[in-house]
Short mmCIF file of C-alpha atoms and ligand atoms in Angstrom, two decimals:
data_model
loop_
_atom_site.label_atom_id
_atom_site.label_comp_id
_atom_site.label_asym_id
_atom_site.label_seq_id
_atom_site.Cartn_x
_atom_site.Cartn_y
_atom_site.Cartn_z
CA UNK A 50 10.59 -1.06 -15.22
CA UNK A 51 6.89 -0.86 -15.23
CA UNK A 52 4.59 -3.21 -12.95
CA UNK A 53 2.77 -3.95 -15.94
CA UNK A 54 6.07 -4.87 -17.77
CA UNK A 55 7.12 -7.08 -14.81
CA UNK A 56 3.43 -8.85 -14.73
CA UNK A 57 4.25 -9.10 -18.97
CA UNK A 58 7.50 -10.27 -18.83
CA UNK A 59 6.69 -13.50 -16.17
CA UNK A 60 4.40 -14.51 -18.48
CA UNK A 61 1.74 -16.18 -15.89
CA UNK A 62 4.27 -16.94 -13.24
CA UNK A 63 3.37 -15.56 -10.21
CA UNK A 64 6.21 -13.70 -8.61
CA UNK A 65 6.90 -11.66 -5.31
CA UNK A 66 6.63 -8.61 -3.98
CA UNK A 67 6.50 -6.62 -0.40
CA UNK A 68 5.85 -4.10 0.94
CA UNK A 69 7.86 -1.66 3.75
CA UNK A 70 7.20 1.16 6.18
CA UNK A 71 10.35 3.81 6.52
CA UNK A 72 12.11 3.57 10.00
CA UNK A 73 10.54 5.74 13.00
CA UNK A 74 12.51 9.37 12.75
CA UNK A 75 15.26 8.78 14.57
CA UNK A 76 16.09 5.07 13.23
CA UNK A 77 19.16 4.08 10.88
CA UNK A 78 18.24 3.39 7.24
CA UNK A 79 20.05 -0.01 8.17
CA UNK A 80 17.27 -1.26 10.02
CA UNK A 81 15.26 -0.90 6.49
CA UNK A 82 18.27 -2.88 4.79
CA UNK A 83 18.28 -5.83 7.86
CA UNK A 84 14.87 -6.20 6.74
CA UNK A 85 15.22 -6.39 2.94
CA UNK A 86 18.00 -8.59 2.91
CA UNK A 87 17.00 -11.62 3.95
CA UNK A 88 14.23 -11.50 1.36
CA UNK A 89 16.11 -10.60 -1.89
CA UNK A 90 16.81 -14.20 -2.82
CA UNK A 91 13.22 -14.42 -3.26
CA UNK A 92 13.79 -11.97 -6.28
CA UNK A 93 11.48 -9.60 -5.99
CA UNK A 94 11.00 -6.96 -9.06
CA UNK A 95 9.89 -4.32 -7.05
CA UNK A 96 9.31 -3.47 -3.19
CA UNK A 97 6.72 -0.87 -2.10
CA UNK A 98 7.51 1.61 0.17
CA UNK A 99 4.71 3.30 2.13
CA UNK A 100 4.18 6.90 3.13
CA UNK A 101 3.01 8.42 6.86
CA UNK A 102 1.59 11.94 6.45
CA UNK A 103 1.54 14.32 9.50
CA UNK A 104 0.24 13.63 12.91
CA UNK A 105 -1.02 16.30 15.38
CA UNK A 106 0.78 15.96 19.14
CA UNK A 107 -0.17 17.81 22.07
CA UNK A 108 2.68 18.94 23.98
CA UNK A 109 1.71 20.43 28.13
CA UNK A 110 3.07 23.95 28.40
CA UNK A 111 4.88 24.77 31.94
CA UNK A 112 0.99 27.55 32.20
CA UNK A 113 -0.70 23.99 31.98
CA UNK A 114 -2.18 24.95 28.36
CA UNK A 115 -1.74 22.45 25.44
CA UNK A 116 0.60 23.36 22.15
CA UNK A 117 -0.63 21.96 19.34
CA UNK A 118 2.59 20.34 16.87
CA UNK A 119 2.54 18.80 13.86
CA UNK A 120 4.99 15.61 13.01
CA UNK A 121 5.70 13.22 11.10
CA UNK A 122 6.78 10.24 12.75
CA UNK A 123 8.20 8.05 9.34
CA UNK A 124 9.25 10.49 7.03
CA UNK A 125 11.84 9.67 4.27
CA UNK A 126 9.81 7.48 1.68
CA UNK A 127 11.73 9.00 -1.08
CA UNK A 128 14.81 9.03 -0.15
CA UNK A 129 14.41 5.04 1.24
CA UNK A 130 13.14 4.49 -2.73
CA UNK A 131 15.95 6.36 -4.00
CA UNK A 132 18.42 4.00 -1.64
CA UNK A 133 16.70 0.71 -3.01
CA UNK A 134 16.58 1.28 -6.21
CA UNK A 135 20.84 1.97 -5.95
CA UNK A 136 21.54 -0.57 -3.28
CA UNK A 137 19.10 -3.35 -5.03
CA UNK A 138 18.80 -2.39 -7.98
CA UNK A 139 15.27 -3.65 -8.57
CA UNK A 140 12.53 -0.99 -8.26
CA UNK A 141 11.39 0.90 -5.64
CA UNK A 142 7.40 1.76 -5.59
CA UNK A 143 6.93 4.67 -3.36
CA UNK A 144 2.91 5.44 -1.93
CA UNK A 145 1.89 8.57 -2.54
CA UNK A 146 -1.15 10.41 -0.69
CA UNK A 147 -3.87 13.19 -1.40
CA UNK A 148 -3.99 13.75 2.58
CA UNK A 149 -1.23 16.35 3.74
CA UNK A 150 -0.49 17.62 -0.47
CA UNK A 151 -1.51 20.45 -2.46
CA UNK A 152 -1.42 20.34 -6.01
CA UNK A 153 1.55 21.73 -6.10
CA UNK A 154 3.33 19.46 -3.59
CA UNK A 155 2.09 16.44 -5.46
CA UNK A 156 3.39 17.91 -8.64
CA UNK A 157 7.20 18.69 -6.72
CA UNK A 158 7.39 15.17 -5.08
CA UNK A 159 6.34 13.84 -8.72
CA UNK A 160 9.27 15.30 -10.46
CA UNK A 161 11.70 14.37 -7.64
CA UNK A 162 10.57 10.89 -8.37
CA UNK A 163 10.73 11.24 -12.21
CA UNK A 164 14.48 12.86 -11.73
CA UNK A 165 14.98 9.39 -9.15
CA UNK A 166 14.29 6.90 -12.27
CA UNK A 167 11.38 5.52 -10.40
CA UNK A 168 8.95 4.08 -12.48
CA UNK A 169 6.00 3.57 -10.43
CA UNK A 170 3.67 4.98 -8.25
CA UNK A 171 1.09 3.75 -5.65
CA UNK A 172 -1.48 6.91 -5.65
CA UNK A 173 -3.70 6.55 -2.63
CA UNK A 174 -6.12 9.29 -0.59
CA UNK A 175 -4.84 8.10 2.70
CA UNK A 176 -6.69 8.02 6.10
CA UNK A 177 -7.83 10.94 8.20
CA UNK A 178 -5.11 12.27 10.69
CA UNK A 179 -5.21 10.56 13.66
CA UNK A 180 -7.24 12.67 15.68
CA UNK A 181 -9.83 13.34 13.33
CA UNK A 182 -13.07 11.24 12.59
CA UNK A 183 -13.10 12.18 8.24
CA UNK A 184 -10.52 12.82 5.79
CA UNK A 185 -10.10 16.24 5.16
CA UNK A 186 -8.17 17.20 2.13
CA UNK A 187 -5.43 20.38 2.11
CA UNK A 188 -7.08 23.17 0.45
CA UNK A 189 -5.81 22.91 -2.89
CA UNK A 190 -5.19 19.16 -2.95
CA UNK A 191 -7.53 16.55 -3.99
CA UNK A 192 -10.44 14.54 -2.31
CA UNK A 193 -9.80 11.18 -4.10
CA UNK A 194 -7.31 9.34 -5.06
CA UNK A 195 -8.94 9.00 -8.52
CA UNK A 196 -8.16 12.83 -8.51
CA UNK A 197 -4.61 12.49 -7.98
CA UNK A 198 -4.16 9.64 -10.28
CA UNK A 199 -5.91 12.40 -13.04
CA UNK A 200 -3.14 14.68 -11.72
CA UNK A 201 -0.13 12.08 -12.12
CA UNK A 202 -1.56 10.98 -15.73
CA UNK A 203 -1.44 14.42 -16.89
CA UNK A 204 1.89 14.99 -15.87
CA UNK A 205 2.64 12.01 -18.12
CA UNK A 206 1.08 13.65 -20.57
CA UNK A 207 3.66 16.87 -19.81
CA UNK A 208 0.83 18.78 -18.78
CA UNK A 209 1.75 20.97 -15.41
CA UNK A 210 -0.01 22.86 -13.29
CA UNK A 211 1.66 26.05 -14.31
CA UNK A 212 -0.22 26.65 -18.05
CA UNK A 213 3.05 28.13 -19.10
CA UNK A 214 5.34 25.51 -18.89
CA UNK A 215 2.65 23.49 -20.89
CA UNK A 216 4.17 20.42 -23.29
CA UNK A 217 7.25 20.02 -21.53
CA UNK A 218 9.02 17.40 -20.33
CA UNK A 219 6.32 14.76 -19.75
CA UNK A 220 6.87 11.70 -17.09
CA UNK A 221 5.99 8.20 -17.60
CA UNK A 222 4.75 6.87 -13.91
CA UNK A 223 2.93 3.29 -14.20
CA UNK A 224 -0.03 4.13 -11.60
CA UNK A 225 -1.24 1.39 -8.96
CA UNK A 226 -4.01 2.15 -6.86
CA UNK A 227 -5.94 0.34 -3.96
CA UNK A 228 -8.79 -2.41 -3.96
CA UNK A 229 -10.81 -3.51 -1.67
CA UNK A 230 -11.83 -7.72 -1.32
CA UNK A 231 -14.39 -6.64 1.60
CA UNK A 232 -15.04 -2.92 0.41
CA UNK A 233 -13.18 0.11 1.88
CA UNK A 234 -14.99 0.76 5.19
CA UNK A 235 -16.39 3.94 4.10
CA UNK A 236 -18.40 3.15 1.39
CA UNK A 237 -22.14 2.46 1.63
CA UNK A 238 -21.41 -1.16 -0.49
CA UNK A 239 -19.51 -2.72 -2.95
CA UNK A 240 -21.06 -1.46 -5.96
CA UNK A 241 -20.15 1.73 -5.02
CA UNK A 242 -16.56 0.96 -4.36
CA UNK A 243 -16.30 -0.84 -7.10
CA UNK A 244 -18.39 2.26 -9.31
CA UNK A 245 -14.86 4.60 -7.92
CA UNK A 246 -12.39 2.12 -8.58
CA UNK A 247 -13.15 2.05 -12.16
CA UNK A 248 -13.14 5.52 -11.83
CA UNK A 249 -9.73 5.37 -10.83
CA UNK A 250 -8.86 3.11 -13.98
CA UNK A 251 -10.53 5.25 -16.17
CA UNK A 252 -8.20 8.14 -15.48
CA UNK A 253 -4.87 6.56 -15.66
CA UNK A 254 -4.01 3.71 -13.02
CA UNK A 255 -3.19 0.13 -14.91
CA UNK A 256 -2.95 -2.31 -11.66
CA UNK A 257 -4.48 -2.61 -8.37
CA UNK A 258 -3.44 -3.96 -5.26
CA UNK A 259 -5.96 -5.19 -2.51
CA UNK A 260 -5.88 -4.59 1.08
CA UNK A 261 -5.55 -7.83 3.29
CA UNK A 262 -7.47 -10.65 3.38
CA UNK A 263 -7.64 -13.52 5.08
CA UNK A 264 -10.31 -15.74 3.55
CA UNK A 265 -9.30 -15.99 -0.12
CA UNK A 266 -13.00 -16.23 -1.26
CA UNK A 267 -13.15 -12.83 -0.93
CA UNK A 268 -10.40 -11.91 -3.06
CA UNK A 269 -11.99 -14.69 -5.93
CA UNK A 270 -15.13 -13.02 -5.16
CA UNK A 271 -13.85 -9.13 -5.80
CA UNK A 272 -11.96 -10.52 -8.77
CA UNK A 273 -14.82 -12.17 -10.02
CA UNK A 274 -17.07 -8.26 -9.20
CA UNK A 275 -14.30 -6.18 -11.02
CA UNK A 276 -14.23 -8.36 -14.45
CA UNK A 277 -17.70 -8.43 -14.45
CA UNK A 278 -17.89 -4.72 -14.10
CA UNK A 279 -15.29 -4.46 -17.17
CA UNK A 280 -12.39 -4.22 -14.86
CA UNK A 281 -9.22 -5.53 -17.24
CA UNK A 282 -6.05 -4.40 -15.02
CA UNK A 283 -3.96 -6.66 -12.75
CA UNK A 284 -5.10 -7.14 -9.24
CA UNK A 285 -2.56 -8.33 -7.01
CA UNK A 286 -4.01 -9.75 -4.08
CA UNK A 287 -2.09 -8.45 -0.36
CA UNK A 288 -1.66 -10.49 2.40
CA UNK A 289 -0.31 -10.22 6.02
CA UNK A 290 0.41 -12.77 8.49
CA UNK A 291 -1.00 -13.01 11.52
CA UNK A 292 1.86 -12.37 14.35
CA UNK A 293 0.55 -11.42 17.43
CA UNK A 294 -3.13 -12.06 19.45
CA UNK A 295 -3.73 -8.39 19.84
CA UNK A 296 -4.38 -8.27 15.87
CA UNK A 297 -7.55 -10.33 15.94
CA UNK A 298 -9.35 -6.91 16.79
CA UNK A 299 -6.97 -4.50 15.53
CA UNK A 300 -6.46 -5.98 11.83
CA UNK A 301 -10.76 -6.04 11.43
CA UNK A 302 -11.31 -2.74 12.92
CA UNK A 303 -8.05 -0.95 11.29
CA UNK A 304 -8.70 -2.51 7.75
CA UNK A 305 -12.31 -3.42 7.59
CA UNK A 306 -10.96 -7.16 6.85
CA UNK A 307 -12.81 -10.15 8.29
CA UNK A 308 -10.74 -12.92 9.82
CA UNK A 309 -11.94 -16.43 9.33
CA UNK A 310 -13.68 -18.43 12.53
CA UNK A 311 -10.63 -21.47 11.78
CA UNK A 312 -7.93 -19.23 12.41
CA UNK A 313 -9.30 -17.15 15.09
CA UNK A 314 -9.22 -20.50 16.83
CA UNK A 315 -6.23 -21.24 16.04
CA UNK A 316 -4.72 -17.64 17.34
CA UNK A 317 -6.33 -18.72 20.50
CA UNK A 318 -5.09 -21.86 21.38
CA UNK A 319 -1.51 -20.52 21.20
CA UNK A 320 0.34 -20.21 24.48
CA UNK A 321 2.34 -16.71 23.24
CA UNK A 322 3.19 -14.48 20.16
CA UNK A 323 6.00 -17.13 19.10
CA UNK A 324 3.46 -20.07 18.48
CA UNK A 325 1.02 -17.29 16.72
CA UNK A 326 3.39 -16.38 14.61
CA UNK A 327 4.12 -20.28 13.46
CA UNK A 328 -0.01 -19.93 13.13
CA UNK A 329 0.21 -16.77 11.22
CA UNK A 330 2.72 -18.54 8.97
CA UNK A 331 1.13 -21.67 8.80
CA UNK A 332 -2.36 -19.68 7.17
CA UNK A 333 -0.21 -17.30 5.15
CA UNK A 334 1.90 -20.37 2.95
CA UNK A 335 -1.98 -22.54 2.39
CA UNK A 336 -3.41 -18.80 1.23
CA UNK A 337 -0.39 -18.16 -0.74
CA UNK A 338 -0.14 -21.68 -2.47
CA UNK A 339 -4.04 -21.59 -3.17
CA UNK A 340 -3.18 -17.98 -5.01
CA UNK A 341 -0.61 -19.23 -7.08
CA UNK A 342 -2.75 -22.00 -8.58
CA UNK A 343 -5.28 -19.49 -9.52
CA UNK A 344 -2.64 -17.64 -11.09
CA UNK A 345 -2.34 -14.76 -9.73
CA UNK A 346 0.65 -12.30 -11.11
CA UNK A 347 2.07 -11.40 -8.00
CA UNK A 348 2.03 -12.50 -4.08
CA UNK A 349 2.22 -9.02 -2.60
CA UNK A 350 2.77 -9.34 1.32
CA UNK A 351 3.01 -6.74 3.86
CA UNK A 352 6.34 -7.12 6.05
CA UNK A 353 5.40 -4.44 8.49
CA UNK A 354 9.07 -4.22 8.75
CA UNK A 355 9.67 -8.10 9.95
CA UNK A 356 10.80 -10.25 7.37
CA UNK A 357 11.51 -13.75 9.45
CA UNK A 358 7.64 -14.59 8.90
CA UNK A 359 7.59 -13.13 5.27
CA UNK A 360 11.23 -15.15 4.46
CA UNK A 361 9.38 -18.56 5.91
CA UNK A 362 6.37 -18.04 3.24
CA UNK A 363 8.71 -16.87 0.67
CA UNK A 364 10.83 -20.44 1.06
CA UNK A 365 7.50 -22.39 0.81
CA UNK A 366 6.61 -20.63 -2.66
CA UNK A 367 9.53 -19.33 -4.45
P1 LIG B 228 -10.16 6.30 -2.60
O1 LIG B 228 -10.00 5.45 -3.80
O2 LIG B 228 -10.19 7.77 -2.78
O3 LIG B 228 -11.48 5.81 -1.87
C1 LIG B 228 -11.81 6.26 -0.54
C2 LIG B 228 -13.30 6.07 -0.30
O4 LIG B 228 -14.04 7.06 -1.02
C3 LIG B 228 -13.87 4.75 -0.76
O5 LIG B 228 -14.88 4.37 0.14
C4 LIG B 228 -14.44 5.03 -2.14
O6 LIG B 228 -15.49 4.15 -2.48
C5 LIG B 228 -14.93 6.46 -1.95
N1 LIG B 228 -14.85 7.31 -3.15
C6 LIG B 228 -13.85 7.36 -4.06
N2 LIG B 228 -14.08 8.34 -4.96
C7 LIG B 228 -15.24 8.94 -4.59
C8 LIG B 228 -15.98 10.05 -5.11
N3 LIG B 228 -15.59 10.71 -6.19
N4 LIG B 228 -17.13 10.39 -4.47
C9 LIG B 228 -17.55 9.72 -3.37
N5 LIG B 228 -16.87 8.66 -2.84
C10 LIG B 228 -15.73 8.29 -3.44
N6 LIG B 228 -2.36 4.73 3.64
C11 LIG B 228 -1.33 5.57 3.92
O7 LIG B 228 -1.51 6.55 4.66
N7 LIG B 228 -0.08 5.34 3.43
C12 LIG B 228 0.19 4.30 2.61
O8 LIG B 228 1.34 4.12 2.17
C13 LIG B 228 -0.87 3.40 2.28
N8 LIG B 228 -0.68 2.33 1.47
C14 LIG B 228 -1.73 1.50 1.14
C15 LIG B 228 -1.53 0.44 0.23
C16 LIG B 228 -2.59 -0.41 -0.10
C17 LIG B 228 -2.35 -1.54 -1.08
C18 LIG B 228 -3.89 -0.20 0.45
C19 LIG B 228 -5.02 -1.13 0.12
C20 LIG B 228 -4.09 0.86 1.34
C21 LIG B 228 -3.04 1.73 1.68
N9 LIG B 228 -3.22 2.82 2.54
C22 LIG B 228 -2.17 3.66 2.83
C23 LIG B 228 -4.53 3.07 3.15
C24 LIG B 228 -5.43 4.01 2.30
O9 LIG B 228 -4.84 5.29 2.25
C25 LIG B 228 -6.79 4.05 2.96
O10 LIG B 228 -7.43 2.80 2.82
C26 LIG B 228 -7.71 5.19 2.54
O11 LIG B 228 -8.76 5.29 3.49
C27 LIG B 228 -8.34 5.03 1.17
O12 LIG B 228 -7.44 5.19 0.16
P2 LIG B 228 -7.87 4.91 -1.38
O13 LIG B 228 -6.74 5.33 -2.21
O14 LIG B 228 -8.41 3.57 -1.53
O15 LIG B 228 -9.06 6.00 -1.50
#
């Protein structure tokens, strides 16, 4: 079922959602199954499952010279849909990415997710490969996500790439894309953002969901921008908690999200990762509570992989 459908069907009850990353290569799909178990009594309609594009690794030849390889380190977002959706039997939302597709390859891993029954899609640009400052698209793939969500929405019109198989079999992917409560850190302001995310709206997505945030002014604030600016879709806010010390610079610099003065403090006067987590916890449940009185149609959080944290916030609100 659609997002939209699920938001629809509640009828103003908030509900919840997550978010997972597939197992390093080399890990058992179990250890994606440990993690989603404890947090199906919580009933989520769907869970998201993110994708990792390539990486570039240097590997030391015996003549001292550097090989340059190409890997991807979490491969298998399909597949880890395909085994939710089966296993669960609530739907999957696999990520999909401009960085690391052609055209073509977007319009393959579309149909494989048509012929999967998935319903939904979570079309995103992506970041730059590691190693690189900017994003740099493949030659024949697309700069924006608002360009791939064109190229999904055509495809539910049964428009492919190839003219001659024109009119065919159409899909019918419900398109989420990303927001941004404190801008995405590479655009000169929010108006600008905001100017793209609309354009992503425009040409097909019907719900967005926001990066972190920690300080749920901002997400009010953003909400507030986007209807203001004509923005009618869903946004469903994201939220993370805090688990370990080493996050008070990574999360700001890694997300462009601020973290509030209160809880910095409170990350600080914690003795190890255990009590942060009770911190992280602690911030998550008053955000979370606030959200649901403003009605929000979904609490979307990002597991990371660890549910324990998620599974204590969950008991609080659902
Ligand atoms: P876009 O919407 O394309 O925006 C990127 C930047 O370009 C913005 O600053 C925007 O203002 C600007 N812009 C947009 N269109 C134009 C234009 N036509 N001309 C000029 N400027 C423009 N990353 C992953 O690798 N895998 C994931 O699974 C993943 N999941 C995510 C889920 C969520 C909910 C969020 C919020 C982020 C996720 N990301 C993921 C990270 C995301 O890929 C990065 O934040 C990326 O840098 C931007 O993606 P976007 O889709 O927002 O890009």
């Amino acid at each position: 079922m659609k997002v939209t459908e699920h938001i629809a069907n509640a009828k103003g009850r908030t509900q919840f959602s997550f978010e997972i990353l597939p197992p390093l290569k080399g890990e058992n799909i179990q250890s994606i199954f440990d993690s989603i178990d404890p947090l199906m009594e919580f009933k989520p309609p769907f869970i998201d499952v993110t994708y990792h594009r390539e990486e570039y690794v240097y590997k030391e030849l015996e003549n001292g010279l550097l090989q340059k390889k190409v890997v991807r380190k979490r491969p298998g977002t399909v597949g880890i849909c395909a085994a939710i959706q089966n296993k669960y039997q609530v739907d999957a939302i696999p990520h999909i990415l401009c960085g690391g597709f052609t055209r073509e390859d977007t319009e393959n891993f579309l149909i494989d997710l048509d012929f999967l029954g998935i319903d939904n899609v979570m079309a995103l640009r992506g970041d730059a490969v590691k190693t690189e400052t900017y994003f740099t698209p493949e030659k024949e793939g697309h700069n924006y996500a608002n360009e791939l969500v064109q190229q999904i929405e055509s495809l539910n019109r049964g428009e492919y790439l190839d003219e001659e198989i024109q009119n065919q079999a159409n899909t019918d992917f419900c398109i989420g894309v990303a927001g941004y409560p404190e801008k995405h850190i590479e655009a000169p302001n929010m108006d600008s953002d905001i100017h793209f995310l609309k354009k992503k709206l425009k040409n097909g997505a019907s719900y967005i969901v926001t990066q972190m945030f920690f300080d749920n002014k901002k997400y009010f604030n953003f909400v507030d921008k986007c209807r203001s600016e004509g923005i009618t879709a869903p946004i469903i806010p994201g939220l993370k908690p805090i688990s370990t010390k080493k996050q008070l610079n990574m999360i700001p610099h890694r997300f462009n999200t601020e973290l509030p003065e209160e809880l910095i403090r409170e990350v600080l006067k914690c003795g190890d990762n255990k009590q942060i987590r009770e911190v992280g916890i602690e911030w998550c449940i008053r955000q979370s509570k606030e959200l649901v009185d403003a009605g929000v149609p979904f609490l979307h959080y990002y597991s990371m992989g660890k549910s324990d944290n998620i599974r204590a916030i969950a008991k609080q609100l659902f």
